[in-house]
mmCIF file of C-alpha atoms in Angstrom:
data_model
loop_
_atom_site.group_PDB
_atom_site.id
_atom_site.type_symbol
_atom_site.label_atom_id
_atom_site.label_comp_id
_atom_site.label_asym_id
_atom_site.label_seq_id
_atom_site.Cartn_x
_atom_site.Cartn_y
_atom_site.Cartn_z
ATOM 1 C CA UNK A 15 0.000 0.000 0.000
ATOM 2 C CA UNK A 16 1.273 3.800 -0.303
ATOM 3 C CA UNK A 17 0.343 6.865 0.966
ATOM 4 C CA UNK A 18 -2.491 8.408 -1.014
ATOM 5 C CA UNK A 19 -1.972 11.804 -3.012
ATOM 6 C CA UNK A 20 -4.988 14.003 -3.164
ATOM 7 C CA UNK A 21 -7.112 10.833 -4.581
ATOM 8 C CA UNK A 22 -9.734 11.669 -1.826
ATOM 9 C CA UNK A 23 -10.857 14.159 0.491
ATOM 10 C CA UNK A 24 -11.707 13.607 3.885
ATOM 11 C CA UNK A 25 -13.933 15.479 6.309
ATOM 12 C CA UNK A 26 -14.774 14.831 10.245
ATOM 13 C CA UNK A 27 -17.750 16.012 11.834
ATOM 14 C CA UNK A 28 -18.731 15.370 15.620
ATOM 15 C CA UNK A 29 -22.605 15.176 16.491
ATOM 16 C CA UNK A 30 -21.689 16.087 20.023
ATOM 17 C CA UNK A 31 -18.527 18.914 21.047
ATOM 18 C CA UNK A 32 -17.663 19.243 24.333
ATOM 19 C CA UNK A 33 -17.367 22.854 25.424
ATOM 20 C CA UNK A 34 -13.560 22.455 27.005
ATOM 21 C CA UNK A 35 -11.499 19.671 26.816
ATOM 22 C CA UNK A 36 -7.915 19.339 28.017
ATOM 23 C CA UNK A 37 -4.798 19.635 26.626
ATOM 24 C CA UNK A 38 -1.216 18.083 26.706
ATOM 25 C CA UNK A 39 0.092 21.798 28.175
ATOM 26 C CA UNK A 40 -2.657 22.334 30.173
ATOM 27 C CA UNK A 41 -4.266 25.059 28.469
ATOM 28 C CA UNK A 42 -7.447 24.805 26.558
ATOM 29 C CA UNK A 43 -7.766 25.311 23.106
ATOM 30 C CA UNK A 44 -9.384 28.698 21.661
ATOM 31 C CA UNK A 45 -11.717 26.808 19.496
ATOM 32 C CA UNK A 46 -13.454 23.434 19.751
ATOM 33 C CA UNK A 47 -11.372 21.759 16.845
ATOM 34 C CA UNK A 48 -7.296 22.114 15.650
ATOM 35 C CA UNK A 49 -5.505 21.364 13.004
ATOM 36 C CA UNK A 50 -3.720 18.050 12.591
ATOM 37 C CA UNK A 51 -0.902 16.691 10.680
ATOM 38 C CA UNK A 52 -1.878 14.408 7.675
ATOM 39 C CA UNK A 53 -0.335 14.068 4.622
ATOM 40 C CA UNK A 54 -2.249 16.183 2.399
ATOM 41 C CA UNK A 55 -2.241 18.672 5.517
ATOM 42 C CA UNK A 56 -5.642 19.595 5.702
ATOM 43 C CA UNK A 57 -7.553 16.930 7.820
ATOM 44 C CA UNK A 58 -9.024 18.402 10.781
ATOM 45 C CA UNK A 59 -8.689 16.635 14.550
ATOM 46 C CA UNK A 60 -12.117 17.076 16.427
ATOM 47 C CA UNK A 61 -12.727 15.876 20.053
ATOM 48 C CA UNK A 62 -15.685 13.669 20.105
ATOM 49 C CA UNK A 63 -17.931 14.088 23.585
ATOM 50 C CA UNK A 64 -19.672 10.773 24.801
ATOM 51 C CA UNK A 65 -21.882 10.733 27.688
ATOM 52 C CA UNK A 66 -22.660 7.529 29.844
ATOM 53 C CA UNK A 67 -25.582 5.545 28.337
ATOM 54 C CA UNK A 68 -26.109 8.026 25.033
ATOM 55 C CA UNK A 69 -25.349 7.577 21.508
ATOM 56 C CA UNK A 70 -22.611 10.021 20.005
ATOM 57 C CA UNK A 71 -21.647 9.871 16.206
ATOM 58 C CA UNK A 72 -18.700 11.127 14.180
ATOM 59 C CA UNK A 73 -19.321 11.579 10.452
ATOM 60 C CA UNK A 74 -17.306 10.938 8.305
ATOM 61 C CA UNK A 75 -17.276 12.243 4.500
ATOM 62 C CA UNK A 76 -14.839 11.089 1.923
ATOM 63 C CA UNK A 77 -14.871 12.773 -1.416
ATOM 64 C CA UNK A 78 -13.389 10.858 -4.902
ATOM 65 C CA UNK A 79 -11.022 13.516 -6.063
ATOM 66 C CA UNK A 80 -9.534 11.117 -9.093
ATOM 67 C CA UNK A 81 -10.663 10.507 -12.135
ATOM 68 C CA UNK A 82 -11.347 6.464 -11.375
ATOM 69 C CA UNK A 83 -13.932 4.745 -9.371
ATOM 70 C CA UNK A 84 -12.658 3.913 -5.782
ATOM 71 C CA UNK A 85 -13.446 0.791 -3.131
ATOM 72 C CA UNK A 86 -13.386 1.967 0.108
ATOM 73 C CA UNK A 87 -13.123 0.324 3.605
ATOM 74 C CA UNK A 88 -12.734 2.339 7.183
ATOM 75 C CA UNK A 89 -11.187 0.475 10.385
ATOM 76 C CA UNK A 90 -11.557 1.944 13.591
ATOM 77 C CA UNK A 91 -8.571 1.580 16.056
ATOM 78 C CA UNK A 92 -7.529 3.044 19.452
ATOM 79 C CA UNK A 93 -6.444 2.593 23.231
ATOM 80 C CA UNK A 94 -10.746 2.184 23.929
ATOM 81 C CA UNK A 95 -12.222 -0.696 23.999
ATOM 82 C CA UNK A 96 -13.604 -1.682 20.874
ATOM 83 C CA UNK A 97 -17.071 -2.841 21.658
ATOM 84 C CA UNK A 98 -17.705 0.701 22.054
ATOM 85 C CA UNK A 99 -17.607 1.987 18.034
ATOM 86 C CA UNK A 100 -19.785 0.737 15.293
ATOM 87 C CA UNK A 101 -18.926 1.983 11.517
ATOM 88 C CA UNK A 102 -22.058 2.789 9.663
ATOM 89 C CA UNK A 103 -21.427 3.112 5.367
ATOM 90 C CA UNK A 104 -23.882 3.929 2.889
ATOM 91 C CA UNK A 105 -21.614 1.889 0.527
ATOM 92 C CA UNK A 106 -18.252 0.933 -0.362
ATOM 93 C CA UNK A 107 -17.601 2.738 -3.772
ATOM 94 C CA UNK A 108 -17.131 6.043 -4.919
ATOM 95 C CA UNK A 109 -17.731 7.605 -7.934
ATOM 96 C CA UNK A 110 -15.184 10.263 -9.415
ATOM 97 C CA UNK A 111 -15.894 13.684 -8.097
ATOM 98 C CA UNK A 112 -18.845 12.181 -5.964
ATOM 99 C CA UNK A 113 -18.854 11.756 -2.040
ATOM 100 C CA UNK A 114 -19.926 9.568 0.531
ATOM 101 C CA UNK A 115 -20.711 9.438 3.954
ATOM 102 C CA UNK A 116 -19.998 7.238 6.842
ATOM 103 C CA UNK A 117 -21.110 7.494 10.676
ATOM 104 C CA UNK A 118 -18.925 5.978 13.058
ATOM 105 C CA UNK A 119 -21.134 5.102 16.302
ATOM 106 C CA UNK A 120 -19.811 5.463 19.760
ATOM 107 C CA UNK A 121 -21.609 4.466 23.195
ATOM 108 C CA UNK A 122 -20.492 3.763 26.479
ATOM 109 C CA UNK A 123 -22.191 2.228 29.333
ATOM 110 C CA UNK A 124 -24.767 4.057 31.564
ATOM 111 C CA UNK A 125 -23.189 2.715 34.844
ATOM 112 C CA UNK A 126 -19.183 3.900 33.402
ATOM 113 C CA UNK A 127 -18.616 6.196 36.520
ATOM 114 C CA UNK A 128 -20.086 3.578 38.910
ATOM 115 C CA UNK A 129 -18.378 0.824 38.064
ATOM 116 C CA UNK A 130 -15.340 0.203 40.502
ATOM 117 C CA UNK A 131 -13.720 -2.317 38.685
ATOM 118 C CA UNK A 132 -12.891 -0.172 35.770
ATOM 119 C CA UNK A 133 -10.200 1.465 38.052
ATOM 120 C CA UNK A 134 -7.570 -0.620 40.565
ATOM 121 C CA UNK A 135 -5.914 0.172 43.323
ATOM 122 C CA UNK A 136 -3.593 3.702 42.726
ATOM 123 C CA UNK A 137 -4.738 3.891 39.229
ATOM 124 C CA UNK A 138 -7.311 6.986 38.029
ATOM 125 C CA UNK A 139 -10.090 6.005 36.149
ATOM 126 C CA UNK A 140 -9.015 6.905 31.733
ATOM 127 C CA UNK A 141 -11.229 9.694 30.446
ATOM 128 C CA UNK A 142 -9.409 10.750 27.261
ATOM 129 C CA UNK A 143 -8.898 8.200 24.285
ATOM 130 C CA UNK A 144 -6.935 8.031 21.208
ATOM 131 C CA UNK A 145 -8.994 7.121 17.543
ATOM 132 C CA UNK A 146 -7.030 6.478 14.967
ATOM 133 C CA UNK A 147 -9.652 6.457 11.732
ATOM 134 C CA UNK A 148 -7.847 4.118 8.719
ATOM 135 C CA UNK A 149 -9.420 4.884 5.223
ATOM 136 C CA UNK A 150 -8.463 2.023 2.875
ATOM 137 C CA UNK A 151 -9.561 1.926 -1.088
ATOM 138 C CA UNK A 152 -8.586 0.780 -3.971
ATOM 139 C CA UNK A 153 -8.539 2.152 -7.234
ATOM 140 C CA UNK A 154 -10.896 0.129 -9.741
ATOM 141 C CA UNK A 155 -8.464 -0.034 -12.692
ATOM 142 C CA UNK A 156 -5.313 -0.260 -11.733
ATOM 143 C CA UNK A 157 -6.007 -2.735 -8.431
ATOM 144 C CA UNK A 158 -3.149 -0.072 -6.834
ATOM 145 C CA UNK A 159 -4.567 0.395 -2.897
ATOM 146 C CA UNK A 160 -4.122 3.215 -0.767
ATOM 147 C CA UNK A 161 -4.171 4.443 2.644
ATOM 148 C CA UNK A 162 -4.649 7.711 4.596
ATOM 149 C CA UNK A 163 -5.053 7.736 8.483
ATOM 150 C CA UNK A 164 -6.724 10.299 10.712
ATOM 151 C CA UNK A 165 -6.738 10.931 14.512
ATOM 152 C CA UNK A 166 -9.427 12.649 16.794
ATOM 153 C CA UNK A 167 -10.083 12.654 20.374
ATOM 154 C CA UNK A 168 -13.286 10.712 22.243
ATOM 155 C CA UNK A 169 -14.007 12.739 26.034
ATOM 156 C CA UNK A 170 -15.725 11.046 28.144
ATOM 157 C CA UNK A 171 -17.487 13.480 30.481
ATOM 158 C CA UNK A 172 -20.494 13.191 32.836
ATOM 159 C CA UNK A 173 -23.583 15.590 32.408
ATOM 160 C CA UNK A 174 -22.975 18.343 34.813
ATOM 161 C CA UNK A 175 -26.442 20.518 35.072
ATOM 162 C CA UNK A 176 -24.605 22.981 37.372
ATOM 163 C CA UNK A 177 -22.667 24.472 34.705
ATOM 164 C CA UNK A 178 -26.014 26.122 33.436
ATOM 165 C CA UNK A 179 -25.315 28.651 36.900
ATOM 166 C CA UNK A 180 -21.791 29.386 35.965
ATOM 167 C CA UNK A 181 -20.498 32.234 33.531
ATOM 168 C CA UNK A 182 -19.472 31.205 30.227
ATOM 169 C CA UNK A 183 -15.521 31.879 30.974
ATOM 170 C CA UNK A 184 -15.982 29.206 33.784
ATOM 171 C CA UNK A 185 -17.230 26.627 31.484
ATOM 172 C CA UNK A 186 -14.215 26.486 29.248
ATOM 173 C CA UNK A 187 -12.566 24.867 32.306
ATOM 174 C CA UNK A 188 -12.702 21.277 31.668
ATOM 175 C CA UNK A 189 -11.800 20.761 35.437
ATOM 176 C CA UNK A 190 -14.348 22.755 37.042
ATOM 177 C CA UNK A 191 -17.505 20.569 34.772
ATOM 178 C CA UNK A 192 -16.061 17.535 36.574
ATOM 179 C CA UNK A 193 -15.561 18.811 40.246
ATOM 180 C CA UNK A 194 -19.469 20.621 40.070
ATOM 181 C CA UNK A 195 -20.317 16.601 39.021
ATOM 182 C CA UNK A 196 -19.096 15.861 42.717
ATOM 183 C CA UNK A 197 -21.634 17.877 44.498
ATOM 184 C CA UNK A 198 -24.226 17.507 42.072
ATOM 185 C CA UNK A 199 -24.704 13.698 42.876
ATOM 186 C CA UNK A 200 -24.538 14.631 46.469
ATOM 187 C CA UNK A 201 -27.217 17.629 46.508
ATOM 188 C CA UNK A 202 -29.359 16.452 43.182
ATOM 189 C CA UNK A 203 -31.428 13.409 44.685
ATOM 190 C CA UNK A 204 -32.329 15.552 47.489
ATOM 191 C CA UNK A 205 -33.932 18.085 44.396
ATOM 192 C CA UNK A 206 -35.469 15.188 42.511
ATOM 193 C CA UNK A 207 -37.157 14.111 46.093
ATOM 194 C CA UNK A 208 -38.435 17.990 46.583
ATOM 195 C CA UNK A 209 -39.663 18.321 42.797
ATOM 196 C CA UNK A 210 -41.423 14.769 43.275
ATOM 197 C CA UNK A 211 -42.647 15.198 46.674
ATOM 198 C CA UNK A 212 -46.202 15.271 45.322
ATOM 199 C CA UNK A 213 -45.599 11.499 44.375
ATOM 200 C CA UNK A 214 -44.617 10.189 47.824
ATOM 201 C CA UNK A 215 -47.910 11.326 49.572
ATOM 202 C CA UNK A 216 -50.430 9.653 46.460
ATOM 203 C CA UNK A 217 -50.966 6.474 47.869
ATOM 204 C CA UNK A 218 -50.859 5.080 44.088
ATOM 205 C CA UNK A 219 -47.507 6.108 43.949
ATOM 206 C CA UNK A 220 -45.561 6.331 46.881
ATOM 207 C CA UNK A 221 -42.990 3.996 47.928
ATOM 208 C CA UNK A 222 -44.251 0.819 49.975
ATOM 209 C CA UNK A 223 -42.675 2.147 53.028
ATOM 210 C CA UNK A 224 -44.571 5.010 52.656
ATOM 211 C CA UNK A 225 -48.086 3.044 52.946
ATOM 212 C CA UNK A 226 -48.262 2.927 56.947
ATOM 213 C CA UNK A 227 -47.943 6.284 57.371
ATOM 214 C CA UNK A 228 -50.400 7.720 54.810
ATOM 215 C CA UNK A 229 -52.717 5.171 56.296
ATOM 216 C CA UNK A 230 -52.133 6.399 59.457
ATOM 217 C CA UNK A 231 -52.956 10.188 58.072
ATOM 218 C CA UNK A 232 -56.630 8.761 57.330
ATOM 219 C CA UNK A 233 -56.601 6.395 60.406
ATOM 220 C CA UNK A 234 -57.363 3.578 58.416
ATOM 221 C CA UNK A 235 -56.391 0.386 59.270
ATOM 222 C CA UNK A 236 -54.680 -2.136 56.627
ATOM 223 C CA UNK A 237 -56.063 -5.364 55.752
ATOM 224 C CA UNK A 238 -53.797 -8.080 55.457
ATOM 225 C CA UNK A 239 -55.768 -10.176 53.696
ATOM 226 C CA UNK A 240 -55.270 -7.666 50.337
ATOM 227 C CA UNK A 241 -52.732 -7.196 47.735
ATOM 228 C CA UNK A 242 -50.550 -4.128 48.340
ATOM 229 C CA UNK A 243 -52.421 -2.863 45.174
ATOM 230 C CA UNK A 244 -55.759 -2.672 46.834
ATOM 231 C CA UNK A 245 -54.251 -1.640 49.942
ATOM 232 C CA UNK A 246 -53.408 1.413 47.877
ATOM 233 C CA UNK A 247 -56.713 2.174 46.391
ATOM 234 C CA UNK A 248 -58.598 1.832 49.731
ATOM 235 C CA UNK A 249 -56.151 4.441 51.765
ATOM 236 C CA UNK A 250 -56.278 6.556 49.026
ATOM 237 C CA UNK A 251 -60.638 6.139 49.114
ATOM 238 C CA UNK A 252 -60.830 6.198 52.667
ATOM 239 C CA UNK A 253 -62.028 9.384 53.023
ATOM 240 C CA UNK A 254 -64.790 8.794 50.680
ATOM 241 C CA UNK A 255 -66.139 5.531 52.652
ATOM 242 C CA UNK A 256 -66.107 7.460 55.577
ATOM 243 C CA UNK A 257 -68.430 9.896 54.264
ATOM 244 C CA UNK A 258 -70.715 7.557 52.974
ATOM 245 C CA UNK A 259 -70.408 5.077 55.972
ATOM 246 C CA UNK A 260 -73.712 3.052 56.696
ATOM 247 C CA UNK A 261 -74.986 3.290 53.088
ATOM 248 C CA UNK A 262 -75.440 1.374 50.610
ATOM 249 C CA UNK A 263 -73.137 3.307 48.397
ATOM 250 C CA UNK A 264 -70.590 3.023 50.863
ATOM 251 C CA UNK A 265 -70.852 -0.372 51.475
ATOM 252 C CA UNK A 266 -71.085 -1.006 47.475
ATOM 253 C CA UNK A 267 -67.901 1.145 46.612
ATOM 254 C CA UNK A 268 -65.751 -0.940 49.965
ATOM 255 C CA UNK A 269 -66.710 -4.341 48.384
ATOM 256 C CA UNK A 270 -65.718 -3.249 45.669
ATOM 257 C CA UNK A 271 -62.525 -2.518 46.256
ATOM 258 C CA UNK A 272 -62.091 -4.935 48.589
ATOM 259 C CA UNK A 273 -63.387 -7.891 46.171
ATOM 260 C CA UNK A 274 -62.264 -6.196 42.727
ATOM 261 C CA UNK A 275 -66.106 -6.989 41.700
ATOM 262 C CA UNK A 276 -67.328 -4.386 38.969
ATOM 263 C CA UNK A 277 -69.401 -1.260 40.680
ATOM 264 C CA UNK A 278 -72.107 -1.899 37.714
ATOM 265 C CA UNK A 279 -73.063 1.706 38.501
ATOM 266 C CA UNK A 280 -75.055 2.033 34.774
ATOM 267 C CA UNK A 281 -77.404 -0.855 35.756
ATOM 268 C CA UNK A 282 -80.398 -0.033 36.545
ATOM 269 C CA UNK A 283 -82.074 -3.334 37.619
ATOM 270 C CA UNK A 284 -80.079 -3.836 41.385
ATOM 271 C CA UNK A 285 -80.430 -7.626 41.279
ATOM 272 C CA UNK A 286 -77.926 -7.750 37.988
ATOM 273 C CA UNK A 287 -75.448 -5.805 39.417
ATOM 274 C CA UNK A 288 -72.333 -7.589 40.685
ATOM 275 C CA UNK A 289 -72.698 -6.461 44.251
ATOM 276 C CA UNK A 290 -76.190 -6.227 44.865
ATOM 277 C CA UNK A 291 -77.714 -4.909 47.744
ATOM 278 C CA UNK A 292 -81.244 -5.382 48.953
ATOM 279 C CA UNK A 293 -83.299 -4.136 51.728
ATOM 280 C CA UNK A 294 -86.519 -5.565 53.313
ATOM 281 C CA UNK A 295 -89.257 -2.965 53.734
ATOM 282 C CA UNK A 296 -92.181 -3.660 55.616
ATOM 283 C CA UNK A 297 -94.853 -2.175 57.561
ATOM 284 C CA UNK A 298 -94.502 -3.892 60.623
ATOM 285 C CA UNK A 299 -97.521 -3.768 63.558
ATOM 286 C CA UNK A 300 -99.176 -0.865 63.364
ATOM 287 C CA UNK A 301 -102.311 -0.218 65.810
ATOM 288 C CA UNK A 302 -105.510 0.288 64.555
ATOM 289 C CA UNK A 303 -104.741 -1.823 61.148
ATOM 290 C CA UNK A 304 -102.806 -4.686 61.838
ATOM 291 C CA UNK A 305 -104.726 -7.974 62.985
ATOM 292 C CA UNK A 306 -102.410 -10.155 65.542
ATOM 293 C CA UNK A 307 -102.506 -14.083 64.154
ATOM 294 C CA UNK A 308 -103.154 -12.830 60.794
ATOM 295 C CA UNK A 309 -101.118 -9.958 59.174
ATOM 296 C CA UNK A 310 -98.814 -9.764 62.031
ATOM 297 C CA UNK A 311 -97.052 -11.495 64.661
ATOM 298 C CA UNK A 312 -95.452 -9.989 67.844
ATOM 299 C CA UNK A 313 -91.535 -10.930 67.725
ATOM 300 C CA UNK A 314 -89.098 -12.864 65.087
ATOM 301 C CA UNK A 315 -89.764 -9.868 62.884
ATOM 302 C CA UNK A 316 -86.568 -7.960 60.975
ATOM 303 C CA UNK A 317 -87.633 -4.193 60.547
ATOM 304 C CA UNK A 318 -83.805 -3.345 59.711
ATOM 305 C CA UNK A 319 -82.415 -6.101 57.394
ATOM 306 C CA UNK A 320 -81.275 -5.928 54.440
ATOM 307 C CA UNK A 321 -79.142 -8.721 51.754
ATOM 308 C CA UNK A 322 -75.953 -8.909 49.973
ATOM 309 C CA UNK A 323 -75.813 -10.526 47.060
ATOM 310 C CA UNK A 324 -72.160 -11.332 45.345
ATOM 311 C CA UNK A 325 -71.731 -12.731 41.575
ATOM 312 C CA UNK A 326 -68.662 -13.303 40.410
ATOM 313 C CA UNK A 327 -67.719 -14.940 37.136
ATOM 314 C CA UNK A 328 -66.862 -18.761 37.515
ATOM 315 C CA UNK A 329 -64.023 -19.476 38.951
ATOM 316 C CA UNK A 330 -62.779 -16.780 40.836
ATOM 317 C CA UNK A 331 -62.806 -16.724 44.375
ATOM 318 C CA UNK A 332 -64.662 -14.554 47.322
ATOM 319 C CA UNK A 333 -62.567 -14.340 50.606
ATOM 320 C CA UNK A 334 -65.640 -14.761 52.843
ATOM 321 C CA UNK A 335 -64.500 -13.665 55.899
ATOM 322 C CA UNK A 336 -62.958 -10.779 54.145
ATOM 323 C CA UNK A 337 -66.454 -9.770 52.932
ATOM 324 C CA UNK A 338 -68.026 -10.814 56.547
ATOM 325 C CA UNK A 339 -65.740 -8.488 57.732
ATOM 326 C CA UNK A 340 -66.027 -5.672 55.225
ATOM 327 C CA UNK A 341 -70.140 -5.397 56.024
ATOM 328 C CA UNK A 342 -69.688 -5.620 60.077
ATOM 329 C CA UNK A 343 -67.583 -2.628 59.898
ATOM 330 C CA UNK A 344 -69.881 -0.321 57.152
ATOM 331 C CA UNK A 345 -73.451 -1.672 58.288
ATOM 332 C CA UNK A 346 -75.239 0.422 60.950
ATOM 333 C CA UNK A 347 -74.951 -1.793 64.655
ATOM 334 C CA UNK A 348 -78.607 -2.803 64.687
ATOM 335 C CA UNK A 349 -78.977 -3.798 61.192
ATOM 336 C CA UNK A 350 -78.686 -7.649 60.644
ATOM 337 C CA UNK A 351 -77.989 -8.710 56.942
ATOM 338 C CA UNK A 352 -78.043 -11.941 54.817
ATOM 339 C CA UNK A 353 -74.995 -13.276 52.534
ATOM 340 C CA UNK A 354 -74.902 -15.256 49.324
ATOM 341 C CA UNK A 355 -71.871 -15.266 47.546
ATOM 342 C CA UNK A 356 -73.614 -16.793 43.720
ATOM 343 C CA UNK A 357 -71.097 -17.110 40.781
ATOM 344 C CA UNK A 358 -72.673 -16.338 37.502
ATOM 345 C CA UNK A 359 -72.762 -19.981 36.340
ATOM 346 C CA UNK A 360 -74.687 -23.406 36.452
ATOM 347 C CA UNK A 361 -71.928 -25.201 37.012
ATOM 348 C CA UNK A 362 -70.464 -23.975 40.274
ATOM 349 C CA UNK A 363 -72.551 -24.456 43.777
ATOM 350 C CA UNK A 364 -73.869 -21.560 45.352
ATOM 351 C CA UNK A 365 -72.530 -21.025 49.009
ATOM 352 C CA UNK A 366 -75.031 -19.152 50.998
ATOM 353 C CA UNK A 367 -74.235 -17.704 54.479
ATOM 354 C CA UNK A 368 -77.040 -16.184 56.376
ATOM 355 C CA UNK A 369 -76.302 -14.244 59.406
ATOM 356 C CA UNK A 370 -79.524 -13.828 61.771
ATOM 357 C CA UNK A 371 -78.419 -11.812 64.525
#
């Protein structure tokens, strides 16, 4: 192979600059790019900026300045590991006088900063890497194959949102980006915690620890015998079962969260509703009208009764006692109450509880 002279043309562009990166001397560069030594003199060295976990792409565009068709192939080399770059090419000829372009791919992991085995004992953790980009081709009628190298930068460099607060003169520092990183992942989950506060007292949301002591703001008392999810939706409808408390609403909307049994609230026929709720009206003994031994008795009579009726499909299952205890807590204390659990099918037996005190 030999050196190529003026065949091709080749141009670097970085999706992603950092705004300072260091130097060999110490002192940073006046723009974001300088030139490099290549042997047609003007390729340009760019510093390419990856951040943990996020794509960052160098284009490359190589122009045919012969008169012949060329083959081209690019390899990727450097002191980084090579897992990180992927070469992207729309082809691998070019036309005389026409141009192509490649992308070479970079990405790093999200976890590069946290992971302690990338740096041993003494040794500083490598933020600055070499690329050496190797532009093969070969000319189409001759067979003769050339080569032409170029060099750039790759800066690894974590986001750093305090920089936003700091005059641009400061940010041309690459050292001060990285030592604001240091308090900013001490200070910033406190922030995230503040801006999502609203999140931690939403039962729906808040962290499981969290559940006693938003139950305990509405003094209700956990079930065990529910999933945390329910747990969830009842502390965050407590206040609304209070209101309604010895109603049939009440006692409709706790079942059903309790059971996960549909509220059927667009029925209008009460015995096809899932939970269905009945009460027993009747006159009783009143003087003057009623006749003892014929329309009335005195005694075994059950003025304030009413009956809950539960259907769900076949094959799901009714904690009883859950439900037992669900209506002892919402029913008035001298209302008595019948309860038939009934799934909607032919083929399952009906269990029917009746409680007659």
């Amino acid at each position: 192979m030999k050196q190529s002279q003026q065949l091709i043309s080749l141009q670097l562009t970085p999706m992603q600059i950092p705004e300072a990166v260091p130097t060999a001397s110490g002192q940073q560069p006046a723009a974001n790019w300088v030139k490099m030594a290549s042997t047609d003199g003007t390729s340009l060295k760019r510093n390419l900026l990856l951040r943990p976990g996020e794509p960052s792409e160098m284009v490359v565009q190589v122009k045919n300045m012969g008169a012949r068709p060329l083959g081209l192939n690019l390899q990727v080399q450097g002191d980084f590991p090579q897992e990180w770059c992927q070469v992207g090419m729309e082809g691998s000829q070019v036309l005389p006088g026409q141009q192509m372009e490649a992308v070479l791919y970079f990405q790093i992991a999200a976890d590069f900063f946290e992971r302690y085995t990338a740096v041993g004992k003494g040794e500083r953790l490598k933020l600055d890497y070499d690329v050496r980009l190797s532009v093969h081709w070969q000319e189409a009628n001759t067979g003769v194959q050339h080569i032409e190298e170029v060099k750039f930068h790759l800066n690894i460099r974590p986001h750093s949102l305090y920089l936003n607060f700091l005059p641009m003169i400061y940010r041309e520092v690459d050292f001060v980006g990285r030592f604001l990183k240091v308090f900013e992942q001490s200070f910033e989950p406190c922030v995230h915690t503040l801006d999502s506060l609203w999140a931690y007292l939403d039962p729906l949301t808040a962290p499981s620890g969290m559940l006693p002591f938003l139950a305990q703001w509405v003094a209700w008392q956990p079930t065990v015998q529910l999933s945390e999810a329910q747990q969830r939706l009842l502390i965050k409808k407590a206040m609304e079962i209070y209101r309604w408390r010895g109603t049939r609403r009440g006692l409709r909307l706790y079942l059903h969260l309790a059971t996960g049994l549909p509220l059927d609230e667009e029925m209008g026929n009460e015995v096809d509703k899932h939970i269905c709720i009945t009460e027993s009206f009747s006159r009783g003994l009143v003087f003057g009208q009623a006749k003892l031994g014929e329309d009335a008795i005195i005694g075994g009579g059950r003025p304030f009764h009413f009956t809950v009726r539960l259907h769900p499909e076949y094959g799901s299952e009714i904690d009883e006692l859950l439900v037992r205890n669900v209506i002892e807590q919402e029913k008035p204390a001298f209302c008595t109450y019948e309860l038939y659990i009934e799934p909607r099918s032919s083929e399952y037996v009906i269990t029917s509880v009746t409680n007659r005190n």
